[in-house]
Short mmCIF file of C-alpha atoms in Angstrom, two decimals:
data_model
loop_
_atom_site.label_atom_id
_atom_site.label_comp_id
_atom_site.label_asym_id
_atom_site.label_seq_id
_atom_site.Cartn_x
_atom_site.Cartn_y
_atom_site.Cartn_z
CA ASP G 95 30.02 19.73 8.52
CA THR G 96 33.38 18.19 9.22
CA LEU G 97 33.90 15.61 11.97
CA TRP G 98 35.59 18.31 14.02
CA ASP G 99 32.53 20.62 13.68
CA LEU G 100 30.26 17.82 14.83
CA ALA G 101 32.50 17.08 17.83
CA ILE G 102 32.46 20.75 18.90
CA ALA G 103 28.68 20.90 18.56
CA GLU G 104 28.30 17.76 20.68
CA VAL G 105 30.51 19.14 23.46
CA GLU G 106 28.63 22.45 23.50
CA LYS G 107 25.32 20.60 23.66
CA ARG G 108 26.49 18.55 26.64
CA GLU G 109 27.93 21.54 28.49
CA ASN G 110 24.91 23.77 27.85
CA PRO G 111 21.77 21.64 27.93
CA ASP G 112 18.38 23.26 27.64
CA ASP G 113 17.12 22.56 31.18
CA ASP G 114 13.46 22.48 30.22
CA ASN G 115 13.94 20.42 27.08
CA VAL G 116 16.34 17.58 27.80
CA LYS G 117 15.42 14.93 25.25
CA PRO G 118 15.38 11.21 26.04
CA GLY G 119 18.82 9.75 25.55
CA GLU G 120 20.63 13.06 26.03
CA ILE G 121 22.97 13.64 28.96
CA TRP G 122 22.24 16.37 31.49
CA GLU G 123 25.52 17.98 32.58
CA LYS G 124 25.73 20.53 35.40
CA SER G 125 28.46 22.13 37.53
CA ILE G 126 28.29 23.33 41.13
CA LEU G 127 30.87 25.32 43.09
CA PHE G 128 30.86 24.87 46.88
CA MET G 129 32.49 27.65 48.89
CA GLY G 130 32.24 29.11 52.39
CA ASN G 131 33.87 29.14 55.81
CA LYS G 132 37.00 27.10 56.33
CA ASN G 133 36.05 23.87 58.17
CA GLY G 134 32.40 24.77 57.62
CA GLY G 135 31.35 21.31 56.45
CA LYS G 136 31.44 21.65 52.65
CA THR G 137 33.16 18.31 52.06
CA THR G 138 30.74 16.48 54.36
CA ILE G 139 27.77 17.89 52.45
CA ILE G 140 29.28 16.92 49.07
CA LEU G 141 30.01 13.36 50.22
CA ARG G 142 26.47 13.01 51.55
CA CYS G 143 25.00 14.28 48.28
CA LEU G 144 27.06 11.72 46.36
CA GLU G 145 26.21 8.98 48.89
CA ARG G 146 29.87 8.26 49.57
CA GLU G 147 30.89 6.67 52.85
CA GLU G 148 34.22 8.48 53.24
CA SER G 149 35.80 10.50 56.01
CA PRO G 150 36.11 14.14 54.91
CA LYS G 151 39.64 15.51 54.49
CA PRO G 152 40.70 19.19 54.66
CA THR G 153 40.40 21.02 51.35
CA LEU G 154 43.43 23.23 50.82
CA ALA G 155 42.81 24.76 47.41
CA LEU G 156 40.32 23.80 44.69
CA GLU G 157 39.17 20.19 44.51
CA TYR G 158 37.02 18.40 41.95
CA THR G 159 34.78 15.36 41.99
CA PHE G 160 31.68 14.28 40.14
CA GLY G 161 28.50 12.28 40.48
CA ARG G 162 26.38 10.34 37.98
CA ARG G 163 22.67 9.55 38.15
CA ALA G 164 20.19 7.99 35.72
CA ARG G 165 16.80 9.68 35.37
CA ARG G 166 15.14 6.40 34.51
CA HIS G 167 15.92 2.73 34.04
CA ASN G 168 18.29 2.01 31.12
CA ALA G 169 18.77 5.75 30.48
CA PRO G 170 22.26 7.27 30.14
CA LYS G 171 23.55 8.70 33.40
CA ASP G 172 23.54 12.45 33.86
CA VAL G 173 26.74 14.05 35.17
CA ALA G 174 27.22 16.67 37.90
CA HIS G 175 30.62 18.29 38.36
CA PHE G 176 31.32 19.30 41.98
CA TRP G 177 34.02 21.90 42.66
CA GLU G 178 35.04 22.80 46.22
CA LEU G 179 36.97 25.94 47.15
CA GLY G 180 39.08 25.49 50.27
CA GLY G 181 40.73 28.03 52.55
CA GLY G 182 37.64 30.12 53.33
CA THR G 183 38.14 33.49 51.63
CA SER G 184 41.92 33.25 51.12
CA LEU G 185 41.78 31.54 47.70
CA VAL G 186 38.67 33.14 46.27
CA GLU G 187 40.41 34.14 43.03
CA LEU G 188 40.48 30.44 42.10
CA ILE G 189 36.77 30.61 41.25
CA ARG G 190 37.88 31.75 37.79
CA ILE G 191 39.04 28.20 37.04
CA PRO G 192 35.70 26.32 37.20
CA ILE G 193 33.36 29.14 36.07
CA THR G 194 33.93 29.84 32.36
CA THR G 195 32.08 31.11 29.30
CA HIS G 196 31.66 27.48 28.20
CA ASN G 197 29.72 26.26 31.24
CA ILE G 198 28.12 29.37 32.76
CA ARG G 199 24.67 28.37 31.51
CA SER G 200 24.83 25.16 33.50
CA PHE G 201 26.58 26.46 36.63
CA ALA G 202 25.31 26.99 40.19
CA VAL G 203 26.84 28.07 43.51
CA VAL G 204 26.41 26.64 47.01
CA LEU G 205 27.59 28.95 49.81
CA VAL G 206 28.17 27.15 53.14
CA LEU G 207 28.18 29.48 56.14
CA ASP G 208 29.21 28.23 59.60
CA LEU G 209 26.38 29.21 61.95
CA SER G 210 28.63 28.63 64.97
CA LYS G 211 30.86 31.57 63.91
CA PRO G 212 28.58 34.61 63.48
CA ASP G 213 31.57 36.99 63.71
CA GLU G 214 32.84 35.52 60.40
CA LEU G 215 29.49 35.08 58.73
CA TRP G 216 28.91 38.40 56.97
CA THR G 217 32.54 38.97 55.93
CA THR G 218 32.78 35.47 54.46
CA MET G 219 29.45 35.77 52.64
CA GLU G 220 30.18 39.24 51.27
CA SER G 221 33.71 38.47 50.10
CA LEU G 222 32.91 35.21 48.32
CA LEU G 223 29.70 36.37 46.65
CA GLN G 224 31.19 39.69 45.57
CA VAL G 225 34.22 38.17 43.83
CA THR G 226 32.07 35.47 42.22
CA ARG G 227 29.52 38.00 41.01
CA ASN G 228 32.22 40.26 39.55
CA HIS G 229 33.71 37.31 37.66
CA VAL G 230 30.32 36.21 36.32
CA ASN G 231 29.48 39.76 35.25
CA LYS G 232 32.73 39.91 33.24
CA ILE G 233 31.75 36.69 31.48
CA LEU G 234 28.27 38.09 30.74
CA THR G 235 29.79 41.29 29.34
CA LYS G 236 31.94 39.19 27.02
CA LEU G 237 28.96 37.05 25.99
CA GLU G 238 26.89 40.14 25.17
CA LYS G 239 29.39 40.80 22.39
CA THR G 240 29.99 37.24 21.21
CA ASN G 241 26.68 35.49 21.96
CA PRO G 242 23.99 38.02 23.01
CA GLU G 243 21.22 35.41 22.97
CA VAL G 244 22.94 33.32 25.64
CA ALA G 245 23.69 36.42 27.74
CA ALA G 246 20.04 37.48 27.57
CA GLU G 247 18.91 33.96 28.51
CA ILE G 248 21.15 33.90 31.59
CA LYS G 249 19.96 37.32 32.74
CA GLN G 250 16.34 36.30 32.30
CA ARG G 251 16.93 33.06 34.21
CA MET G 252 18.08 35.07 37.24
CA TRP G 253 14.45 36.05 37.75
CA ASN G 254 12.90 32.62 37.21
CA ASP G 255 12.20 32.01 40.90
CA LEU G 256 10.51 35.39 41.47
CA ARG G 257 7.22 36.14 39.74
CA ARG G 258 6.72 39.58 38.24
CA ASP G 259 3.74 40.11 40.53
CA HIS G 260 5.82 39.36 43.64
CA PRO G 261 5.67 42.43 45.95
CA ASP G 262 9.47 42.45 46.29
CA TYR G 263 10.26 42.27 42.58
CA ALA G 264 11.76 45.78 42.56
CA LEU G 265 13.53 45.39 45.92
CA VAL G 266 15.81 42.42 45.27
CA ASP G 267 19.01 41.92 43.28
CA PRO G 268 19.17 38.26 42.17
CA PHE G 269 22.54 36.54 41.96
CA PRO G 270 23.53 35.95 38.31
CA MET G 271 23.40 32.16 38.67
CA PRO G 272 21.39 29.74 40.85
CA LEU G 273 22.47 30.09 44.49
CA VAL G 274 21.86 27.97 47.59
CA ILE G 275 22.93 29.25 51.03
CA ILE G 276 23.51 26.53 53.63
CA GLY G 277 23.83 27.38 57.31
CA SER G 278 25.94 24.54 58.71
CA LYS G 279 26.54 23.27 62.28
CA TYR G 280 22.96 23.88 63.35
CA ASP G 281 23.53 21.61 66.38
CA ILE G 282 26.00 24.15 67.83
CA PHE G 283 23.91 27.12 66.69
CA TYR G 284 20.88 25.67 68.52
CA GLU G 285 22.70 26.15 71.85
CA PHE G 286 22.98 29.92 71.28
CA ASP G 287 20.79 32.42 73.11
CA SER G 288 17.35 32.57 71.45
CA GLU G 289 17.72 36.27 70.60
CA MET G 290 21.08 35.64 68.89
CA ARG G 291 19.53 32.81 66.88
CA LYS G 292 16.66 35.05 65.87
CA ILE G 293 18.99 37.81 64.59
CA ILE G 294 21.15 35.38 62.60
CA SER G 295 18.15 33.56 61.13
CA LYS G 296 16.36 36.76 60.19
CA THR G 297 19.49 38.21 58.58
CA LEU G 298 20.16 35.10 56.51
CA ARG G 299 16.54 35.05 55.41
CA PHE G 300 16.91 38.61 54.14
CA VAL G 301 20.25 37.93 52.41
CA SER G 302 18.89 34.80 50.71
CA HIS G 303 15.71 36.52 49.56
CA TYR G 304 17.64 39.59 48.37
CA TYR G 305 19.90 37.40 46.21
CA GLY G 306 17.07 35.14 45.01
CA ALA G 307 18.69 32.18 46.78
CA SER G 308 17.39 29.11 48.59
CA LEU G 309 18.22 28.82 52.30
CA VAL G 310 18.60 25.70 54.44
CA PHE G 311 20.09 25.02 57.88
CA THR G 312 21.85 21.71 58.35
CA SER G 313 24.14 19.69 60.62
CA LYS G 314 25.38 16.11 60.83
CA SER G 315 21.76 15.07 61.46
CA GLU G 316 20.61 12.76 58.68
CA ALA G 317 17.21 14.46 58.43
CA LEU G 318 18.75 17.93 57.96
CA LEU G 319 21.37 16.67 55.49
CA LEU G 320 18.58 15.17 53.38
CA LYS G 321 16.93 18.60 53.11
CA ALA G 322 20.17 20.20 51.94
CA ARG G 323 20.69 17.30 49.57
CA ALA G 324 17.24 17.88 48.03
CA LEU G 325 18.16 21.46 47.06
CA ILE G 326 21.53 20.42 45.66
CA ASN G 327 20.08 17.49 43.70
CA HIS G 328 17.67 19.91 42.07
CA LEU G 329 20.64 21.96 40.81
CA ALA G 330 22.84 18.98 39.97
CA PHE G 331 20.42 16.49 38.45
CA GLY G 332 17.21 18.41 37.81
CA TYR G 333 15.20 16.65 40.51
CA ASP G 334 11.87 18.23 41.39
CA LYS G 335 11.98 21.25 43.68
CA SER G 336 10.98 20.64 47.28
CA LYS G 337 7.74 22.43 48.19
CA SER G 338 8.26 22.26 51.97
CA LEU G 339 8.82 25.48 53.92
CA SER G 340 10.09 26.23 57.44
CA VAL G 341 10.50 29.85 58.61
CA ASP G 342 10.19 29.34 62.39
CA PRO G 343 13.41 30.77 63.95
CA SER G 344 13.22 28.16 66.72
CA LYS G 345 13.59 25.40 64.10
CA PRO G 346 16.01 24.73 61.22
CA LEU G 347 15.14 27.05 58.32
CA PHE G 348 14.24 25.62 54.92
CA ILE G 349 13.14 28.20 52.35
CA PRO G 350 13.34 27.45 48.59
CA ALA G 351 14.08 30.47 46.39
CA GLY G 352 11.12 32.76 45.77
CA LEU G 353 8.97 31.56 48.68
CA ASP G 354 9.93 34.28 51.19
CA SER G 355 9.02 37.98 51.29
CA MET G 356 10.20 41.19 52.95
CA SER G 357 6.89 41.51 54.80
CA GLN G 358 7.29 38.06 56.35
CA ILE G 359 10.96 38.67 57.22
CA GLY G 360 10.23 42.04 58.80
CA PRO G 361 12.57 45.00 59.44
CA PRO G 362 16.21 44.65 60.57
CA PRO G 363 16.42 43.58 64.24
CA ALA G 364 17.20 46.99 65.77
CA SER G 365 15.30 49.79 67.51
CA ASP G 366 13.80 52.61 65.45
CA SER G 367 16.24 55.08 67.02
CA ASP G 368 19.26 52.92 66.09
CA LEU G 369 17.96 52.44 62.55
CA GLY G 370 17.50 56.19 62.20
CA LYS G 371 21.16 56.80 63.07
CA MET G 372 22.50 54.31 60.53
CA ARG G 373 23.40 55.65 57.10
CA ALA G 374 23.01 53.11 54.30
CA ASN G 375 22.60 53.35 50.55
CA THR G 376 20.93 49.97 50.08
CA PRO G 377 18.79 47.59 52.19
CA LEU G 378 21.68 45.10 52.14
CA GLU G 379 24.04 47.71 53.61
CA LEU G 380 21.52 48.52 56.36
CA TRP G 381 21.15 44.87 57.35
CA LYS G 382 24.94 44.54 57.39
CA LYS G 383 25.32 47.41 59.84
CA VAL G 384 22.61 46.04 62.12
CA PHE G 385 24.08 42.52 62.05
CA GLU G 386 27.66 43.68 62.68
CA LYS G 387 26.55 45.83 65.61
CA THR G 388 25.54 42.62 67.39
CA PHE G 389 28.34 40.47 65.96
CA PRO G 390 31.45 42.64 65.36
CA PRO G 391 33.29 41.00 62.45
CA LYS G 392 36.76 39.55 62.45
CA SER G 393 39.13 41.52 60.24
CA PHE G 394 39.50 40.22 56.70
CA CYS G 395 43.17 39.44 57.40
CA ALA G 396 42.16 37.24 60.35
CA LEU G 397 40.08 35.12 57.97
CA GLN G 398 42.98 34.52 55.58
CA ASP G 399 44.55 31.08 55.63
CA THR G 400 48.26 31.57 56.33
CA LYS G 401 49.15 27.88 56.10
CA ASP G 402 51.32 27.04 53.11
CA PRO G 403 49.78 24.04 51.30
CA ALA G 404 53.23 23.19 49.91
CA GLN G 405 54.33 22.22 53.44
CA ASP G 406 51.43 19.82 53.99
CA ILE G 407 52.66 16.21 54.23
CA GLN G 408 49.50 15.12 52.39
CA TYR G 409 51.06 16.47 49.18
CA ALA G 410 54.67 15.40 49.79
CA GLU G 411 56.65 14.35 46.67
CA TYR G 412 60.28 13.54 47.37
CA GLU G 413 61.83 14.55 44.03
CA VAL G 414 59.85 17.77 43.79
CA ASP G 415 60.51 18.71 47.43
CA VAL G 416 64.26 18.10 47.09
CA MET G 417 64.44 20.27 43.97
CA ARG G 418 62.42 23.00 45.63
CA ALA G 419 64.70 23.01 48.68
CA GLN G 420 67.70 23.32 46.34
CA LYS G 421 66.12 26.23 44.47
CA ASN G 422 65.25 27.95 47.76
CA GLN G 423 68.92 27.72 48.82
CA GLU G 424 70.03 29.13 45.46
CA LEU G 425 67.57 31.99 45.83
CA GLU G 426 68.82 32.84 49.32
CA GLN G 427 72.42 32.77 48.09
CA TYR G 428 71.49 35.06 45.20
CA LYS G 429 69.85 37.52 47.62
CA ARG G 430 72.97 37.58 49.81
CA ASN G 431 75.27 38.13 46.81
CA ALA G 432 73.02 40.85 45.43
CA SER G 433 72.96 42.56 48.81
CA LYS G 434 76.80 42.56 48.99
CA SER G 435 77.07 43.92 45.44
CA TRP G 436 74.64 46.70 46.26
CA LYS G 437 76.60 47.75 49.35
CA GLU G 438 79.88 47.78 47.42
CA MET G 439 78.60 50.06 44.67
CA ASP G 440 79.89 53.64 44.59
CA PHE G 441 77.30 56.37 44.06
CA ASP G 442 78.14 59.82 42.71
CA SER G 443 77.07 62.35 45.35
CA ASP G 444 76.35 64.85 42.55
#
């Protein structure tokens, strides 16, 4: 092999480690994409996971940071790449940047849903997970042609948290990569009417179980942040899975993937007569209709971020801004000249 071949092999090994067989001295390298409601607390959670004492700043597009941890004394530090998608659902197409064919084997997703805004909850969850899933499926389709063994491994891994003898094995549709759903702002959510809390909690339990995801409720409370951090550290650094479980709707939920069941969750929170009137092709669609009957959703357009990041003073650059202003003036002048030329043109009535 040439030096170049060896370099490529080393990069591939670092980007796609065998999770169950990381040898001493090798570096574990993982990537996690955080997405969810705008101002939902994603940055705060990331900073807490990385033990950084910083004040969170608004995320306007796609931001990157990383963390390093050593599994043992004098061992090389493992690396976790943290990507954060800002703008709620308005910039979801940017997920194509961090999730690629090169790192899909070592990628995970953390979806942060603001519990204080139930009217945005389902639309945000559905939009972000749908676009992400479609992108991942395209990558898997490509891998089936170029590297079928890797594609098969990823598809098999989707079912790792659900045993074949689980009663819901045929009823769920696991997300194509590890997924953690975090319900943020539990302190505000706790002040809601108990029946509202029960509906939201039950719905998120179903969604998480259906997608083969872990579910945790958190807030600025140190104890709750530590629980969320435990799930994320498992994805990022391979720490042991937490075996604790909390399904009481009067308390913060904490349910690792594969530990819930449809029988424990129960039917959608609606009367038998209402359920009989609802037409749905899948269980997920039925739960959506029941949830949105109680919490009518905001329109998708209302969730879009209309603020132009280019106008944010945080990103001001004098030379660039001056040139852009000049080009904007030239464009407006061009439009005016083109409009005059158009009006002056003679058209043959025939």
